CSV table of C-alpha atoms in Angstrom, one decimal:
chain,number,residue,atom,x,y,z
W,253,UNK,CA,6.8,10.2,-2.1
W,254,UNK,CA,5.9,12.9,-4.8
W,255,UNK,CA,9.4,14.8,-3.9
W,256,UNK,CA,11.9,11.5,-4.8
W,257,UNK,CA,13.5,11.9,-7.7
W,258,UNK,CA,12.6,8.8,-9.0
W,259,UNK,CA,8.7,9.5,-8.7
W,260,UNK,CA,9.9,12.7,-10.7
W,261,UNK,CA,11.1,10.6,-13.1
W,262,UNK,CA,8.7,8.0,-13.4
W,263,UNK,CA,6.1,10.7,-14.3
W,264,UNK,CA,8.2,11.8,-17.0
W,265,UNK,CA,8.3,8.6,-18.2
W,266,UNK,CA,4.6,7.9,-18.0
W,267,UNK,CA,4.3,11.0,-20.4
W,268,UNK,CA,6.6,8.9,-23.3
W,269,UNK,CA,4.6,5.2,-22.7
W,270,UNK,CA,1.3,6.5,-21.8
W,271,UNK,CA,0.8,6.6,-25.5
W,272,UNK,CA,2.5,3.7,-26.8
W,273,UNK,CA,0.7,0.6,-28.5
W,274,UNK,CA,1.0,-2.7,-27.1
W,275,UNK,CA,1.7,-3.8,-30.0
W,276,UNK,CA,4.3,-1.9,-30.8
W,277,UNK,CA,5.6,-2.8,-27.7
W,278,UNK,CA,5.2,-6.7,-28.6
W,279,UNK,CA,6.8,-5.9,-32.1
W,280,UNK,CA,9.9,-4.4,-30.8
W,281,UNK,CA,10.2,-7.3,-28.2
W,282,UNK,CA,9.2,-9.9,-29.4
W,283,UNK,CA,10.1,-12.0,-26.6
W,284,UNK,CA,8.1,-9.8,-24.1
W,285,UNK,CA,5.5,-12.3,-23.7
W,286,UNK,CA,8.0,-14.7,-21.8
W,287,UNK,CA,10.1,-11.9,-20.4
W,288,UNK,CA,8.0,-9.9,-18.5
W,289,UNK,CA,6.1,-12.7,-15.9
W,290,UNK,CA,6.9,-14.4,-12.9
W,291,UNK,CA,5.4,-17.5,-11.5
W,292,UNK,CA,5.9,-17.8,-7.7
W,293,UNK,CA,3.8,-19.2,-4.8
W,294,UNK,CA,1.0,-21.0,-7.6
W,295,UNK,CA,0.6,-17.4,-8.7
W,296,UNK,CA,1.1,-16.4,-12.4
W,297,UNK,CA,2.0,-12.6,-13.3
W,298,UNK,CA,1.8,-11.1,-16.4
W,299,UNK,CA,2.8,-7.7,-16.9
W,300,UNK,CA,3.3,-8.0,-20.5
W,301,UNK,CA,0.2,-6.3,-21.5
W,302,UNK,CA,0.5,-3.3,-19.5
W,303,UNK,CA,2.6,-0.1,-20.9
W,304,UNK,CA,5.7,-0.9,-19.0
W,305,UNK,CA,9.2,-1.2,-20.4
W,306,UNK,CA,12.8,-2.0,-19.4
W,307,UNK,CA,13.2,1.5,-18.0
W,308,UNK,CA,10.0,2.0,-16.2
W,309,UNK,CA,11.0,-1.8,-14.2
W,310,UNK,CA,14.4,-0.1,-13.2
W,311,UNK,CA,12.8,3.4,-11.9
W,312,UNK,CA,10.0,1.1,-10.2
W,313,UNK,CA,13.2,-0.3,-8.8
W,314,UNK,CA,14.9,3.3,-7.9
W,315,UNK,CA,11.5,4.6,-6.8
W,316,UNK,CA,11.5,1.2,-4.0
W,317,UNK,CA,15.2,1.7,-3.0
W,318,UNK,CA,14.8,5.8,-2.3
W,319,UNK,CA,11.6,4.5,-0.2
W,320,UNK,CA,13.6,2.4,1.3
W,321,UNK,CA,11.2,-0.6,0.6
W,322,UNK,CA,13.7,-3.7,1.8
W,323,UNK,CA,14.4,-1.7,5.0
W,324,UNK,CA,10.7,-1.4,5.7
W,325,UNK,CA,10.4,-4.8,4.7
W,326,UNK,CA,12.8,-6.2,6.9
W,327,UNK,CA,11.2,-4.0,10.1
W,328,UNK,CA,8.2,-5.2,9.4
W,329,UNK,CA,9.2,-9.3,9.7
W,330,UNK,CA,11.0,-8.2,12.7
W,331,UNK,CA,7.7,-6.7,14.4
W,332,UNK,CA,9.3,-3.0,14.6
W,333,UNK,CA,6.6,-0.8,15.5
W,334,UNK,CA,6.0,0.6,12.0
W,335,UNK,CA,2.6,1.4,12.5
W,336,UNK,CA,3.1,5.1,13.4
W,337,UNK,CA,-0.6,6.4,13.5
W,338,UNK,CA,-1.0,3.7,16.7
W,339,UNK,CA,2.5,3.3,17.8
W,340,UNK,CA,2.3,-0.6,17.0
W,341,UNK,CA,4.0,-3.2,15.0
W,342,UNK,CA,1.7,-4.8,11.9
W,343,UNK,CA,1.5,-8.2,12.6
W,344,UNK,CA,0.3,-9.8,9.0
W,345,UNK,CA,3.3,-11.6,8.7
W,346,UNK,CA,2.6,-13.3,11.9
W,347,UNK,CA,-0.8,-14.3,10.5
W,348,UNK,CA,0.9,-16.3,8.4
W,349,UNK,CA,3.8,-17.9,10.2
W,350,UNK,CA,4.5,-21.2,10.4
W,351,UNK,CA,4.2,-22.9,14.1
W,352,UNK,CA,8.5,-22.8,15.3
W,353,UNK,CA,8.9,-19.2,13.4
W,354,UNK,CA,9.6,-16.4,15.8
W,355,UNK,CA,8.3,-12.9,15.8
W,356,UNK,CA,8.8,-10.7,18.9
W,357,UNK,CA,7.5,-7.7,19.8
W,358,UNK,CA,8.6,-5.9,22.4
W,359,UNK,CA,10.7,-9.2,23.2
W,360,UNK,CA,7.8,-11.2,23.2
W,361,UNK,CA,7.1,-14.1,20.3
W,362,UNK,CA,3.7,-13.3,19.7
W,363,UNK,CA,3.5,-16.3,16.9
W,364,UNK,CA,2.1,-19.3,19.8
W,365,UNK,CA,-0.8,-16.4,20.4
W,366,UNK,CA,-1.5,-15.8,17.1
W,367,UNK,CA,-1.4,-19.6,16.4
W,368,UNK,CA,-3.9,-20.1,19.3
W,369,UNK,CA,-6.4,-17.1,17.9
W,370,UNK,CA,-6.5,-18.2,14.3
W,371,UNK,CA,-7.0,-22.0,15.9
W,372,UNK,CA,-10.0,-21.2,17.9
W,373,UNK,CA,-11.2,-18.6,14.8
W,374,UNK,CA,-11.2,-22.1,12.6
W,375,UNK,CA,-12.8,-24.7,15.5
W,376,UNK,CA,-15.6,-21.5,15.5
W,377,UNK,CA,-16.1,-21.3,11.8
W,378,UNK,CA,-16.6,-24.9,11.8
W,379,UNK,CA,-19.1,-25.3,14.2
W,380,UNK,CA,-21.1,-22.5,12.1
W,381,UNK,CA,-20.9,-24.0,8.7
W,382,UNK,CA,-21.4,-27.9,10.1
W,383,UNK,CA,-24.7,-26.4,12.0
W,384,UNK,CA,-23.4,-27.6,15.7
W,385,UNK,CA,-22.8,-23.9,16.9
W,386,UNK,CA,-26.7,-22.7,17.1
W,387,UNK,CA,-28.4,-19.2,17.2
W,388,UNK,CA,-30.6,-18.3,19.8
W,389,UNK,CA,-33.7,-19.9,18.1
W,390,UNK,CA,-31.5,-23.4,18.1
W,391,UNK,CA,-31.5,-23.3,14.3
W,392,UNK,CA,-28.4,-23.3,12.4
W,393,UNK,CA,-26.9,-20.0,11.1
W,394,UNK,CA,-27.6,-18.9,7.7
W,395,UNK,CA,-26.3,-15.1,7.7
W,396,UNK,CA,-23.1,-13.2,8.8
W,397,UNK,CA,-23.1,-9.7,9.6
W,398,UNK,CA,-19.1,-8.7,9.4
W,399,UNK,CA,-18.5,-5.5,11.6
W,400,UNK,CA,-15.0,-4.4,11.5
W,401,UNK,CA,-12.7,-1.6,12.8
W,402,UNK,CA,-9.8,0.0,10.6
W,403,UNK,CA,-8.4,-2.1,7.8
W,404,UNK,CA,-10.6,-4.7,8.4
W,405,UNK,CA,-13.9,-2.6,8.1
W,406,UNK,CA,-13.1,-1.3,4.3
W,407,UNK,CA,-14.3,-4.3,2.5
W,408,UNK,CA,-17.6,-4.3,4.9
W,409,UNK,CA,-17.7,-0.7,3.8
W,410,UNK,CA,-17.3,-1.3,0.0
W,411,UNK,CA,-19.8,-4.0,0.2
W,412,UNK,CA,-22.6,-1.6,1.7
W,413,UNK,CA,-21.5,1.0,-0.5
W,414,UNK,CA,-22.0,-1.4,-3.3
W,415,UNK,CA,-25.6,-2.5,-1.8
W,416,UNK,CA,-26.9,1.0,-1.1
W,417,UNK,CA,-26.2,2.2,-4.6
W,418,UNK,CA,-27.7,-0.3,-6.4
């Protein structure tokens, strides 16, 4: 990433903004307020107040095209093995398909399955939290202990961390 001339060139230009003042930035656009968010999704972005002008959006934008971002984008909706450290596609988009899309991998639409897991994941947490689904003492359940493996294990880990410092 560090070799693309566009990271190059986003570092240069970190050494001109890094010092500017927001509002200087604010007084020489005055309509950067409005300009510079997005609303998508019932999510609201502001990027306004960050040291970021015209030119550092379009080498963002050079940086995501030498990277190849939309192609990577694409292979990843298509279920293309682009997980190369276990030779397996990422399936987070499939976590949140809709019942009817289709996402195959290795020809197979693994979106019913998914569908299936995340249903019996939801009857489960609902028979913890309404008390029906027991420990062994027949009492409700009161605490969760979250063990997980790769991605899923860093916010276990950062809460622990957290914990055992303080």
């Amino acid at each position: 990433l560090a070799d693309r001339a566009a990271w190059k060139a986003l570092a240069a230009h970190h050494q001109k903004v890094g010092g500017l003042h927001l509002r200087d930035l604010f007084a020489k656009d005055p309509a950067r307020g409005e300009k510079m968010t997005l609303e998508a999704a019932g999510l609201f972005l502001d990027y306004s107040k960050n040291r970021v002008t015209d030119q550092t959006l379009e080498l963002l934008q050079q940086l995501a095209e030498q990277s190849l971002l939309r192609e990577r984008i694409d292979a990843m909706f298509a279920g293309e093995k682009i997980n190369i450290t276990e030779d397996r596609a990422v399936l987070h988009v499939a976590l949140r398909a809709p019942s009817g899309q289709r996402i195959k991998v290795d020809g197979i639409d693994v979106v019913p399955a998914v569908l299936e897991v995340l249903g019996r994941m939801a009857e489960f947490a609902d028979s913890v939290r309404s008390g029906r689904w027991t420990g062994h003492t027949n009492k409700p359940i009161r605490n969760i202990v979250n063990i997980g493996i790769g991605g899923s294990d860093l916010g276990a880990v950062m809460a622990f961390e957290t914990l055992r410092h303080h």
